[in-house]
Short mmCIF file of C-alpha atoms in Angstrom, two decimals:
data_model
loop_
_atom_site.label_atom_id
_atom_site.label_comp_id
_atom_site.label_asym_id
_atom_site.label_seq_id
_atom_site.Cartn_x
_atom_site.Cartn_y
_atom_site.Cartn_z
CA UNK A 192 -219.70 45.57 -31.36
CA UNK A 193 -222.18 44.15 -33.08
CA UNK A 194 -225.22 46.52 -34.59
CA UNK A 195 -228.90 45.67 -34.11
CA UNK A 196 -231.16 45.13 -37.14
CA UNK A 197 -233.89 47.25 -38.57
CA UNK A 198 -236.87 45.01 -36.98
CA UNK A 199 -234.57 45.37 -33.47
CA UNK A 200 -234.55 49.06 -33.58
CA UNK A 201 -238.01 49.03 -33.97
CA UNK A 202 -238.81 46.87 -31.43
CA UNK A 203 -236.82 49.37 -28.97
CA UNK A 204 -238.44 52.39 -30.34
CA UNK A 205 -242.15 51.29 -30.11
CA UNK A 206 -242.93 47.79 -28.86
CA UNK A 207 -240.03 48.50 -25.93
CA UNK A 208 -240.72 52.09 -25.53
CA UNK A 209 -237.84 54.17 -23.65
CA UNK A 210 -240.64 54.93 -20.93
CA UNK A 211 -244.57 55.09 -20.12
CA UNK A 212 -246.41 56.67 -22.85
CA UNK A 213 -248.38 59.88 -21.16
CA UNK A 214 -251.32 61.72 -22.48
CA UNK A 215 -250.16 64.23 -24.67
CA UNK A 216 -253.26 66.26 -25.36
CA UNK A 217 -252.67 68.77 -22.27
CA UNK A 218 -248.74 69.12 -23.63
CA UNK A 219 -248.19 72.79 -24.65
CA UNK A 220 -246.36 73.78 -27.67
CA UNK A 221 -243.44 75.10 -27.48
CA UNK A 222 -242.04 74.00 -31.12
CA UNK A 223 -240.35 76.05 -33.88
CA UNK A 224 -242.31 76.86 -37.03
CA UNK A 225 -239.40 78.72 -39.59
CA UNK A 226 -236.37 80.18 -39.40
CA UNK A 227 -235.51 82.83 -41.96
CA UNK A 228 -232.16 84.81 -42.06
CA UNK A 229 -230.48 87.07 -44.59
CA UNK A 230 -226.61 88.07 -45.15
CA UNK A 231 -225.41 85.94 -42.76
CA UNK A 232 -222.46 83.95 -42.86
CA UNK A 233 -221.94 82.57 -45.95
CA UNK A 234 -225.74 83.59 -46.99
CA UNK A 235 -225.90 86.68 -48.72
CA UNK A 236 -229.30 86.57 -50.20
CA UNK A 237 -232.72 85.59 -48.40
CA UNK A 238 -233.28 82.07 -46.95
CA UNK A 239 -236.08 80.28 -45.33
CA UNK A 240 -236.00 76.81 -43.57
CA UNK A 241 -239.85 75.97 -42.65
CA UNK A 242 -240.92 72.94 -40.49
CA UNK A 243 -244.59 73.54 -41.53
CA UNK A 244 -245.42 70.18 -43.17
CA UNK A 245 -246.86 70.69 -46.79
CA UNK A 246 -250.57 69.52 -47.04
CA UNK A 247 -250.25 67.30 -50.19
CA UNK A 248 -247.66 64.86 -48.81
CA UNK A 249 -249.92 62.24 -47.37
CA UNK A 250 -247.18 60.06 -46.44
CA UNK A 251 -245.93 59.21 -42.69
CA UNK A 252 -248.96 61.11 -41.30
CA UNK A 253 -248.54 59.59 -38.10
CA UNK A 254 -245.22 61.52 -37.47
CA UNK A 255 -246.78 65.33 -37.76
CA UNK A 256 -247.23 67.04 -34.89
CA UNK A 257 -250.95 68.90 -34.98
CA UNK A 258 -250.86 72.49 -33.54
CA UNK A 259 -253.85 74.87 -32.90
CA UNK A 260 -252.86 78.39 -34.51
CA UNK A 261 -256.51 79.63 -33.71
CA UNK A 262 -259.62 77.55 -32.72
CA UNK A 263 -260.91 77.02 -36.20
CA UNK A 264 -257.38 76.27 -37.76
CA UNK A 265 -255.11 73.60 -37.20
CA UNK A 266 -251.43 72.85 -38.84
CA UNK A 267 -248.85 70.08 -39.23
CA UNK A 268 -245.29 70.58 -38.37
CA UNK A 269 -242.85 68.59 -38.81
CA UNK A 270 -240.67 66.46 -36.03
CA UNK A 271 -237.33 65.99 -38.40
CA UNK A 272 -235.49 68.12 -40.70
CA UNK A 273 -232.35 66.94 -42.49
CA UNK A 274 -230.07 69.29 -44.29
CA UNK A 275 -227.60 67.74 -47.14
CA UNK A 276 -224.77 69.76 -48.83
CA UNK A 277 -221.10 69.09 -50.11
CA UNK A 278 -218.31 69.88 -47.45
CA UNK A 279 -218.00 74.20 -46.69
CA UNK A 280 -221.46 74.33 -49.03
CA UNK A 281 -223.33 76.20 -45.52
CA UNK A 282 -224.45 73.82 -43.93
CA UNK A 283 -223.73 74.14 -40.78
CA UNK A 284 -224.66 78.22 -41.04
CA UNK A 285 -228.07 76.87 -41.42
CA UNK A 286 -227.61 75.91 -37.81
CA UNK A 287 -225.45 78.91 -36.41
CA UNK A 288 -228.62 81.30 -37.32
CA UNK A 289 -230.47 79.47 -34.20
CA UNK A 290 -226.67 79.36 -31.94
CA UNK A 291 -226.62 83.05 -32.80
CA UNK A 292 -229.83 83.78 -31.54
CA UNK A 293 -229.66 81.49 -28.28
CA UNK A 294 -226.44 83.45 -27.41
CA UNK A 295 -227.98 86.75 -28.32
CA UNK A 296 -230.90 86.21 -25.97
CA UNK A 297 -229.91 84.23 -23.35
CA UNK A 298 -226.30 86.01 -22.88
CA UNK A 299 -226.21 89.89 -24.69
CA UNK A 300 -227.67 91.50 -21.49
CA UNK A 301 -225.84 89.65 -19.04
CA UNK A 302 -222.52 88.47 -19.92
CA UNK A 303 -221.39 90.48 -23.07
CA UNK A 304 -218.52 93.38 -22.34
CA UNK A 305 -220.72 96.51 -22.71
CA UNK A 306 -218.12 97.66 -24.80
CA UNK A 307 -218.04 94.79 -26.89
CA UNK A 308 -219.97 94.39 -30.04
CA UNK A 309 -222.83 92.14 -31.30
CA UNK A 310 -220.87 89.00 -32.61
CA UNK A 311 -223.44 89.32 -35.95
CA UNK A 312 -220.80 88.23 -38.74
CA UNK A 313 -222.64 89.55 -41.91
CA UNK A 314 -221.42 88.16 -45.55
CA UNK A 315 -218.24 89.21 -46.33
CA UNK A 316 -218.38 91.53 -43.48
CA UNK A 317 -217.05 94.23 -45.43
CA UNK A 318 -218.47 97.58 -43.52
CA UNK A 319 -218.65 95.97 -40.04
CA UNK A 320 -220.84 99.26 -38.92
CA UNK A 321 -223.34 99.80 -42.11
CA UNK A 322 -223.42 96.63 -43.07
CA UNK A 323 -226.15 94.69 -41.58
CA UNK A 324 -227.95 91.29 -41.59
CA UNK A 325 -231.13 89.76 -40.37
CA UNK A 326 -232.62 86.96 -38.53
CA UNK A 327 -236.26 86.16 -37.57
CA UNK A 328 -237.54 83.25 -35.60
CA UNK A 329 -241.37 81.34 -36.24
CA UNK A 330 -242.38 79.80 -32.92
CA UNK A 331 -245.21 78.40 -30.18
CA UNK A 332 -244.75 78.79 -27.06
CA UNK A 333 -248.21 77.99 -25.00
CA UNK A 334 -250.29 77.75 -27.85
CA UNK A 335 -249.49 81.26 -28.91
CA UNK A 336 -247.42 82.22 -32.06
CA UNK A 337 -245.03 84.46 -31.72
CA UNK A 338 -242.27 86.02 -34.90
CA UNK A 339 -239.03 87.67 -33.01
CA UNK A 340 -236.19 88.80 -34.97
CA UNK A 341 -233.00 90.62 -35.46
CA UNK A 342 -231.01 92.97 -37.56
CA UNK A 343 -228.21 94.05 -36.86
CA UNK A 344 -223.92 94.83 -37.76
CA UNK A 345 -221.04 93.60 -35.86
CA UNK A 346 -221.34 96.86 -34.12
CA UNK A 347 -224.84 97.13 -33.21
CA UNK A 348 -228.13 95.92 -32.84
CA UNK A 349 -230.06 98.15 -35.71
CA UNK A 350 -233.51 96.62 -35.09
CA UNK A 351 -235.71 93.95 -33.20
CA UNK A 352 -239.23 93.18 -32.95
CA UNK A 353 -241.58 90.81 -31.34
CA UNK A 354 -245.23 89.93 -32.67
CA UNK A 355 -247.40 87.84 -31.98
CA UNK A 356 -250.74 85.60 -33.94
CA UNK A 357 -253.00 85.17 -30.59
CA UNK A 358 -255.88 84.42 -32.82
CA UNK A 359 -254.35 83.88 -35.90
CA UNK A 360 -254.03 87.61 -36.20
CA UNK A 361 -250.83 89.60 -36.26
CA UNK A 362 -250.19 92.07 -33.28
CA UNK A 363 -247.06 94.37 -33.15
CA UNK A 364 -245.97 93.99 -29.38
CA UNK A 365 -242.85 96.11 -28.98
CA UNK A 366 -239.72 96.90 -31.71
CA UNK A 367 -237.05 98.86 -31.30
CA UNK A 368 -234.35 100.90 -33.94
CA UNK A 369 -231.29 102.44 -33.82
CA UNK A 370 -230.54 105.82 -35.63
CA UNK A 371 -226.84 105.70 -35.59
CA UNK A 372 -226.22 109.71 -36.83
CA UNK A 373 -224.68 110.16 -40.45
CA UNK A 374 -221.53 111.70 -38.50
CA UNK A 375 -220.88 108.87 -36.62
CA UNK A 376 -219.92 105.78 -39.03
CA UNK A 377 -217.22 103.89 -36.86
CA UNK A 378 -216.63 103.00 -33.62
CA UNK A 379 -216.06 105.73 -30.96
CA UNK A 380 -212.77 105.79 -28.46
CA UNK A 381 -214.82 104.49 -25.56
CA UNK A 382 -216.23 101.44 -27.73
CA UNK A 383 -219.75 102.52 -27.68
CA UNK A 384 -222.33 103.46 -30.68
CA UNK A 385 -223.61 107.04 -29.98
CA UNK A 386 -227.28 106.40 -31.59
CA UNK A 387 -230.30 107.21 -30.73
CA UNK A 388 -232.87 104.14 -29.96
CA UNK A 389 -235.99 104.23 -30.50
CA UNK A 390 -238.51 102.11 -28.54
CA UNK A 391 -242.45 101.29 -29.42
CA UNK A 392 -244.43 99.41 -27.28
CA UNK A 393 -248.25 97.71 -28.22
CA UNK A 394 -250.95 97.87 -26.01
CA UNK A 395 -251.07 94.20 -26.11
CA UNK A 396 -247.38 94.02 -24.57
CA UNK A 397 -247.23 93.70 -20.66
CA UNK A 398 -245.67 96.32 -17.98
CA UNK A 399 -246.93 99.98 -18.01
CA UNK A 400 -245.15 103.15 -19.20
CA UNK A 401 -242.53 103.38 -16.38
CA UNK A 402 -241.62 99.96 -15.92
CA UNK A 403 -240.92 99.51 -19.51
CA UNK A 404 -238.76 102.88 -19.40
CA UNK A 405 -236.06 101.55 -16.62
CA UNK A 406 -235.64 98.41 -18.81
CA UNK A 407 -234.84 100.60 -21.95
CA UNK A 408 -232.56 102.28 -20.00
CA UNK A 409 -230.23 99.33 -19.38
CA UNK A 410 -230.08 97.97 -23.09
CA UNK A 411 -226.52 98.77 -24.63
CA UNK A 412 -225.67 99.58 -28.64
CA UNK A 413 -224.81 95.40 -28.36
CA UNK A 414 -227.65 93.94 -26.19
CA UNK A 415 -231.51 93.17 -26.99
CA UNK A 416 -234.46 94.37 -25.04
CA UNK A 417 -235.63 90.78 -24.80
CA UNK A 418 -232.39 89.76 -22.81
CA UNK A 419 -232.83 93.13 -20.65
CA UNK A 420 -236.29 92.58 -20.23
CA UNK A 421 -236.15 88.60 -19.41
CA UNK A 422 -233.17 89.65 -16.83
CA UNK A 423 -235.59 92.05 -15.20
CA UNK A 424 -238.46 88.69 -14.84
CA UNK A 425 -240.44 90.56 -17.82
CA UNK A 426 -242.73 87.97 -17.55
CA UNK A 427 -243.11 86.86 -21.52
CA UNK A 428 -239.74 88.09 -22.47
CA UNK A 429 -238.59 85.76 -19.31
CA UNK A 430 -240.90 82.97 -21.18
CA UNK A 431 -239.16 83.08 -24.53
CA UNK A 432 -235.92 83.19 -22.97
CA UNK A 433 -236.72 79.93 -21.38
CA UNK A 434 -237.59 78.97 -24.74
CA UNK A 435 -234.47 79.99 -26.78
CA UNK A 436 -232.09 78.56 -23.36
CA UNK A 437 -233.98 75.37 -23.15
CA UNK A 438 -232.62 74.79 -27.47
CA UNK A 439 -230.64 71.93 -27.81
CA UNK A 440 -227.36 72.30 -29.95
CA UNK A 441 -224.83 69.58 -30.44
CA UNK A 442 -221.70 70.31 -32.71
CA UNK A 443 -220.75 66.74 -32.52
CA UNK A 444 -217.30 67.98 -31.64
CA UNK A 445 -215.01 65.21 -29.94
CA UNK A 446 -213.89 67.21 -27.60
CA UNK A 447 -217.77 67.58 -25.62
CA UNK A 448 -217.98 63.92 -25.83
CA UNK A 449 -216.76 63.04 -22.54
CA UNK A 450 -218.24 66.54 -21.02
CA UNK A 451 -221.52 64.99 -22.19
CA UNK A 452 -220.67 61.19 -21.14
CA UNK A 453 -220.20 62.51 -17.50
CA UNK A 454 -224.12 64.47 -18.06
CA UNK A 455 -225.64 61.25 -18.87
CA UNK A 456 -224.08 59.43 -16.13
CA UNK A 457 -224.81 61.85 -13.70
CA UNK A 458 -228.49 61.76 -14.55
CA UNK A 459 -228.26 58.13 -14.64
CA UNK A 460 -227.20 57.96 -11.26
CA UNK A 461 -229.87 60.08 -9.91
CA UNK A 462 -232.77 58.81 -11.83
CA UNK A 463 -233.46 54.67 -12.41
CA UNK A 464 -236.22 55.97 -15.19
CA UNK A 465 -233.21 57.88 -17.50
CA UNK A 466 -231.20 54.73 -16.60
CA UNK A 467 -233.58 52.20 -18.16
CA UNK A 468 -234.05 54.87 -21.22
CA UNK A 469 -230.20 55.19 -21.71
CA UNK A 470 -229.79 51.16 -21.53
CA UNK A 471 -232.60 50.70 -23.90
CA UNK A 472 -231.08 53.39 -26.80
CA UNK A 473 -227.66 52.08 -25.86
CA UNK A 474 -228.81 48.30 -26.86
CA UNK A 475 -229.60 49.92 -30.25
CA UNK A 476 -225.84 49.90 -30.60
CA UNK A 477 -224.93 46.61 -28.54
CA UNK A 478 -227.82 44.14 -28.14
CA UNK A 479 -225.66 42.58 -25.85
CA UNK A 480 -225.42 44.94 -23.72
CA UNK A 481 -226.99 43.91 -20.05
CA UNK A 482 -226.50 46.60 -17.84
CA UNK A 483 -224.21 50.17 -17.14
CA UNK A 484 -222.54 50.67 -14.08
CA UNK A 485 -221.70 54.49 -12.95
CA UNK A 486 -219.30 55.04 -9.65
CA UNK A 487 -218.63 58.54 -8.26
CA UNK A 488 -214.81 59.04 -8.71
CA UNK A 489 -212.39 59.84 -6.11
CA UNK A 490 -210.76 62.67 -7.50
CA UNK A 491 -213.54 64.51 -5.60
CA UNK A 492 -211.67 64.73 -2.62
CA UNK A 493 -207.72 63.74 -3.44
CA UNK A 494 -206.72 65.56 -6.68
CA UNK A 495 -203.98 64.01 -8.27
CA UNK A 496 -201.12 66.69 -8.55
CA UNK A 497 -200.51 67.36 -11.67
CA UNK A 498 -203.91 68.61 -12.15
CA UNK A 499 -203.30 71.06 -9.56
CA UNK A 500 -200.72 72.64 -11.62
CA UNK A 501 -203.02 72.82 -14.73
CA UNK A 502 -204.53 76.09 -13.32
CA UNK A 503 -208.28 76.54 -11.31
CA UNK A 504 -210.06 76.69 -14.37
CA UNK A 505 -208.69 73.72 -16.06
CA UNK A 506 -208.62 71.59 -12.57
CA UNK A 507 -212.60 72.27 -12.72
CA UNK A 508 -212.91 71.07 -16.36
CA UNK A 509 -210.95 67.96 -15.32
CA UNK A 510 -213.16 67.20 -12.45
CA UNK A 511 -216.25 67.38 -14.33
CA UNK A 512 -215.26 65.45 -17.15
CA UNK A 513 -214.08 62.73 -14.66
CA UNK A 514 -216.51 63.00 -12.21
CA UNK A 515 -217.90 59.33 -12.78
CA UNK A 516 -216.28 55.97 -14.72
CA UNK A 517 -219.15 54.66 -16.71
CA UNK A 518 -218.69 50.71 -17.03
CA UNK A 519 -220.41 48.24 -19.98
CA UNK A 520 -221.52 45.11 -18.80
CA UNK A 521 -222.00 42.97 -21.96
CA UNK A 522 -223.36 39.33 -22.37
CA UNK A 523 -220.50 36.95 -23.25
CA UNK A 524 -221.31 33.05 -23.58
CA UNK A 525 -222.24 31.66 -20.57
CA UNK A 526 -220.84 34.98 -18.57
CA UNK A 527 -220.27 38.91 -18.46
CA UNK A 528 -217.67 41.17 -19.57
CA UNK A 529 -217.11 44.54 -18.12
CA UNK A 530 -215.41 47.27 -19.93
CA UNK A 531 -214.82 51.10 -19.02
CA UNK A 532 -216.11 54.03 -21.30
CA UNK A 533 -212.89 54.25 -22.41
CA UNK A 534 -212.62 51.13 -23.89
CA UNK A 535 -215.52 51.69 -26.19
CA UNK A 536 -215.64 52.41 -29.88
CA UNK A 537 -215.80 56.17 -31.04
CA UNK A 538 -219.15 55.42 -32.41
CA UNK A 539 -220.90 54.21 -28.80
CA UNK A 540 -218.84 56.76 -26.82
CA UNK A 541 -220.78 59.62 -29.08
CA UNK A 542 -224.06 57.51 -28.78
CA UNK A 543 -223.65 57.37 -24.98
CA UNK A 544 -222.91 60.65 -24.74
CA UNK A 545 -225.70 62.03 -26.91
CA UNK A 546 -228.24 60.12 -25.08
CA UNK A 547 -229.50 61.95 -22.15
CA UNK A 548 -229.82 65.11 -24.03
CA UNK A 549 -232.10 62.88 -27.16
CA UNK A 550 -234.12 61.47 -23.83
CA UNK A 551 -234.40 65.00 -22.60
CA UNK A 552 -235.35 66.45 -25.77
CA UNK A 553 -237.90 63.75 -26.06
CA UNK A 554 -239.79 64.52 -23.05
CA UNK A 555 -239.46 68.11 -22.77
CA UNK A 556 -240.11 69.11 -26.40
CA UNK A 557 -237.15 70.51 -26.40
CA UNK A 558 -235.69 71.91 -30.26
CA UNK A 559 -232.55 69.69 -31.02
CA UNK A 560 -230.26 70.75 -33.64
CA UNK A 561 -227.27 68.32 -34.35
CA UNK A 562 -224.25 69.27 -36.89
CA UNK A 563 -223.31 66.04 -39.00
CA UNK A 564 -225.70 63.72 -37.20
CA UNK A 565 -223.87 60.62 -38.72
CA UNK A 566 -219.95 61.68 -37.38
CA UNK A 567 -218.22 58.47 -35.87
CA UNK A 568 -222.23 56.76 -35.48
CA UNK A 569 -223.18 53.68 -37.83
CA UNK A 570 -225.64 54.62 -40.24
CA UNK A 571 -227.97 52.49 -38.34
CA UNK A 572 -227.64 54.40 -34.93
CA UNK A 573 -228.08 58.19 -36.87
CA UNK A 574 -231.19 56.19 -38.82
CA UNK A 575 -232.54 54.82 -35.26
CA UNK A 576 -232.36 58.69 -33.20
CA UNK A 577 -234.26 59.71 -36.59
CA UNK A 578 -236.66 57.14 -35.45
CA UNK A 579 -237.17 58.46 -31.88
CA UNK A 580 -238.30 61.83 -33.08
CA UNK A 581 -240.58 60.59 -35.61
CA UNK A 582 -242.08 58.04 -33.26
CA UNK A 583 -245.43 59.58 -31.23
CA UNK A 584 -245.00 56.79 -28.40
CA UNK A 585 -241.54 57.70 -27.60
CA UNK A 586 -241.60 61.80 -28.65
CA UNK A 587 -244.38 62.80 -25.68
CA UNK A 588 -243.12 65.86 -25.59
CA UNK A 589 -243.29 66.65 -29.00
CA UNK A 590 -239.95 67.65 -29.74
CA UNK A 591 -237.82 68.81 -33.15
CA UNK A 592 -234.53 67.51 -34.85
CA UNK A 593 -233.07 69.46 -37.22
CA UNK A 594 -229.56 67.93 -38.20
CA UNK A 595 -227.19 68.22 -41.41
CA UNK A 596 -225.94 65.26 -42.54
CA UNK A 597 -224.06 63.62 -45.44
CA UNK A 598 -225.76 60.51 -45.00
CA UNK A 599 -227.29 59.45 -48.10
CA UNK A 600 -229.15 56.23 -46.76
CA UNK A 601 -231.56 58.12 -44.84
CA UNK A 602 -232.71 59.74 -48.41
CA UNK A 603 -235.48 57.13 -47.90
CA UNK A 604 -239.71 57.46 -48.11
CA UNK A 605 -239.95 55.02 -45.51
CA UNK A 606 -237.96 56.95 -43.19
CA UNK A 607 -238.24 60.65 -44.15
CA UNK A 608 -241.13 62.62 -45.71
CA UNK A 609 -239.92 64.97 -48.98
CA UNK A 610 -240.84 67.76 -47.38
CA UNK A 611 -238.26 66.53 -44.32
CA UNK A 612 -235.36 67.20 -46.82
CA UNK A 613 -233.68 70.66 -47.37
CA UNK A 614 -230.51 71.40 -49.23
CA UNK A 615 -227.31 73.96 -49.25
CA UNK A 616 -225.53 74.68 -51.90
CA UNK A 617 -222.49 76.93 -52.86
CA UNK A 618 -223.03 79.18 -55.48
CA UNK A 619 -220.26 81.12 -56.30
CA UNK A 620 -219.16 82.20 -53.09
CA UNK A 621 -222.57 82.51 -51.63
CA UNK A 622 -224.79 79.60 -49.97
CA UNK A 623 -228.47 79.38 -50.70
CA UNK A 624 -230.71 76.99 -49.05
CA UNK A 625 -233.77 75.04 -50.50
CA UNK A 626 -236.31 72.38 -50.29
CA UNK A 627 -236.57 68.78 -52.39
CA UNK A 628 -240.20 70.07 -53.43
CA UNK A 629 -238.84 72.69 -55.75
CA UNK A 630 -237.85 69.19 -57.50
CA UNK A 631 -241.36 67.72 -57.89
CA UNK A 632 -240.25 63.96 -56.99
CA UNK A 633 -242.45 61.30 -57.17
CA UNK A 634 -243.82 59.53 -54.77
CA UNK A 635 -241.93 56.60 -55.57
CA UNK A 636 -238.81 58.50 -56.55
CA UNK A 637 -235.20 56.91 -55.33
CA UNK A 638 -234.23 59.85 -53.52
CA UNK A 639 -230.40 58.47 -52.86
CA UNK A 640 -230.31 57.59 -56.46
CA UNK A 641 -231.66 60.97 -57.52
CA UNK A 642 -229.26 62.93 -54.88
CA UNK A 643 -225.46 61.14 -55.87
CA UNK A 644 -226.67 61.58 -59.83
CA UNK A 645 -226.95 65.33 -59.16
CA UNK A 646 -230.47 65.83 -59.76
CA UNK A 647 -231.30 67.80 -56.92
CA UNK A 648 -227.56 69.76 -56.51
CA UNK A 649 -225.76 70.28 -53.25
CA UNK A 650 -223.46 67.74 -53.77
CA UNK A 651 -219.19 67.99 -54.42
CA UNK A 652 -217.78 69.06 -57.77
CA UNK A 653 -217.15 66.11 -60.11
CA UNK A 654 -214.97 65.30 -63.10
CA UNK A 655 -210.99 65.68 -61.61
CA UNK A 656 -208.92 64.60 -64.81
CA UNK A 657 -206.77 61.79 -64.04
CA UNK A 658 -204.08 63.35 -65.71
CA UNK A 659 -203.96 66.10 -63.23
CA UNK A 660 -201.78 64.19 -60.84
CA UNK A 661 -199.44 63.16 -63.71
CA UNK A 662 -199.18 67.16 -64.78
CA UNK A 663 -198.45 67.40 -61.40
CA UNK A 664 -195.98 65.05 -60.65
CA UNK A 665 -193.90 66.14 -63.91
CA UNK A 666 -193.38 69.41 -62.60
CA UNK A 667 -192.63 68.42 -59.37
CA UNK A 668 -189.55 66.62 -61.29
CA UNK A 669 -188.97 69.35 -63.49
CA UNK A 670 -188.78 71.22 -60.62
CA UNK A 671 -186.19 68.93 -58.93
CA UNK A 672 -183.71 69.04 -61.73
#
């Protein structure tokens, strides 16, 4: 199918819009400032990923995203991050730090065994009960900002803490540690940590002294007070657990591409509004394209029988990723032609399926993180959901993208601010993370250019001899004699 131009993109993204541009100014932020995380993963030492836009980069000022921290004092985050890297360099750890987290909040109270441990995977995990890591979360939610983070082992939660920079001012408002005795350094028989926790709560932190005491008593060795408290209707812990289960993350993994297909056709069905939006960013692909069609299946009511035999849980699976057939009506001569979803390129399958959640995100201000942005999408389609984010008339809700990517052609000016583009690289066996401003480039600098040379790192190991395959194949002969 045939891919629209630069000027065509544009025209969807601005002159088009996806929907009715509303007043922003009474939106509230709920965006993500920095993440920062240490021994985790493949990261051994201390790393920081910051969306705080740096003040002497004048360029694509339109894009920023203004924030009140206190009445005097204003910042600029950013909408877009990309993250570059050769293949098993980190990158997608970078990403993982905010999966962990999401799971850790949303899930440790409520659906982790008891007995179970914490899922933390430090580096090298070589003392899975000393051996601990960290991660700490920048964020707005209501105009307020708030720091919560973790440490913990693959046993136990060791510490967490919550603050929070009402008027630009720090205030402690609860954390909590673990004193795991010097007796005790494994696991016990009945799977649990004997320690002794340790809870302090501000004066600034809601609920009084007894309220706060019953939800200490139901937090495990492996689950956070936040979850606890949010499962309780704390009311701010509930608040930031709407804000870490409202996160957005997309492994671009084939096999959620038709679980997501059937999302977007289900809210296409309900809503003409998400319709229109989903046409419009599915033209970006197919110009062509005059109109989607979404029927309600029949397997509904008459299962066909050899699903029954797959087992209850996969039968459900089945029936929700076949609960509609999505048809493309596209312009041909004088006429139509209408094909199924399945008939589609692997490229506009993962656009279509990607697209409610990127309209969602859009208008909700939701944080989207996407692993390999570019996977089985023309360069032009990865470039044009770039766009949407960076685009005020189309992001009303003021939303993030963070993405890796090995997509060099969006290593543009035009397109992406320097600040916009972080790196991982392998070091030895550990990963470290970094910005293109510890590189100084120029204004004018050709960033692609500067990137495949090697300037700025983070990119695969060159120089293979040629004769290495010869070497080899001779002793593959020798071998054979």
């Amino acid at each position: 199918m045939p891919i629209a131009t630069r000027r065509e993109f544009c025209g969807i993204s601005t002159k088009m819009r996806l929907w009715k541009r509303t007043d922003v100014s009474g939106v509230s932020n709920h965006m993500l400032i920095a993440i920062r995380f240490k021994n985790f993963l493949s990261f051994k030492g201390e790393a920081e990923l910051s969306l705080v836009a740096h003040a002497a980069d004048k360029t694509l000022s339109s894009s920023l995203i203004n924030v009140a921290v206190s009445k005097r004092k204003k910042i600029d985050l950013l909408p877009v991050i990309a993250i570059y890297g050769a293949n098993s360099a980190g990158k997608t750890n970078v990403l993982r730090t905010i999966t962990y987290m999401k799971d850790a909040v949303v899930n440790s109270q409520s659906k982790w065994k008891p007995r179970g441990n914490t899922k933390f995977q430090t580096f090298a995990d070589q003392n899975p009960f000393k051996d601990s890591g960290s991660i700490e979360i920048d964020f707005f939610i209501s105009d307020i900002r708030y720091t919560y983070g973790l440490s913990a082992t693959r046993t136990h939660f060791v510490e967490e803490w919550l603050r929070s920079y009402p008027l630009g001012r720090e205030r402690e408002l609860f954390s909590r540690a673990m004193h795991v005795p010097p007796e005790y350094d494994e696991f016990q028989d009945s799977g649990e940590v004997r320690a002794e926790a340790q809870f302090n709560f501000s004066d600034n932190f809601p609920g009084d002294k007894s309220y706060l005491e019953t939800i200490v008593k139901k937090v495990r060795h492996n689950s956070l007070f936040l979850s606890a408290a949010a499962q309780d209707n704390h009311p701010l812990c509930r608040e930031i657990y709407n804000w870490f289960d409202e996160i957005e993350v997309e492994n671009i993994s084939s096999a959620r591409d038709r679980t997501n297909a059937m999302v977007a056709a289900g809210r296409m069905a309900e809503d003409s509004g998400t319709k229109d939006a989903i046409l419009r960013i599915m033209r970006a692909a197919d110009p062509n394209l005059s109109d989607i069609i979404v029927r309600k299946t029949e397997f509904n009511s008459d299962v066909p029988s050899f699903v029954e035999e797959l087992g209850e849980e996969n039968k459900r699976r089945f029936l929700e990723d076949f609960k509609y057939s999505v048809y493309f009506v596209t312009k041909n001569g004088d006429g139509t032609i209408t094909l199924p979803f399945e008939a589609q390129s692997r490229g506009f399958q993962k656009l279509f399926a990607l697209s409610s959640r990127v309209i969602d995100a859009l208008k909700s201000g939701t944080s989207m993180f996407i692993d390999e942005l570019e996977t089985s999408i023309h360069p032009h389609l990865a470039r044009f959901i770039v766009d949407l984010f960076q685009n005020k008339e189309v992001n009303t809700g003021r939303s993030q993208l963070i993405f890796t990517t090995h997509d060099t052609n969006m290593l543009d000016q035009s397109l992406l601010r320097r600040d916009q583009i972080w790196f991982v690289e392998r070091k030895g066996c550990c990963s470290e993370l970094y910005s293109l401003l510890e590189f100084s480039p120029r204004k004018d600098e050709n960033l692609e250019r500067g990137y495949l040379r090697g300037r700025y790192g983070a990119i695969p190991a060159l120089g293979m001899d040629a004769d290495w395959l010869e070497a080899g194949h001779q002793e593959a002969t020798e071998g054979m004699r």
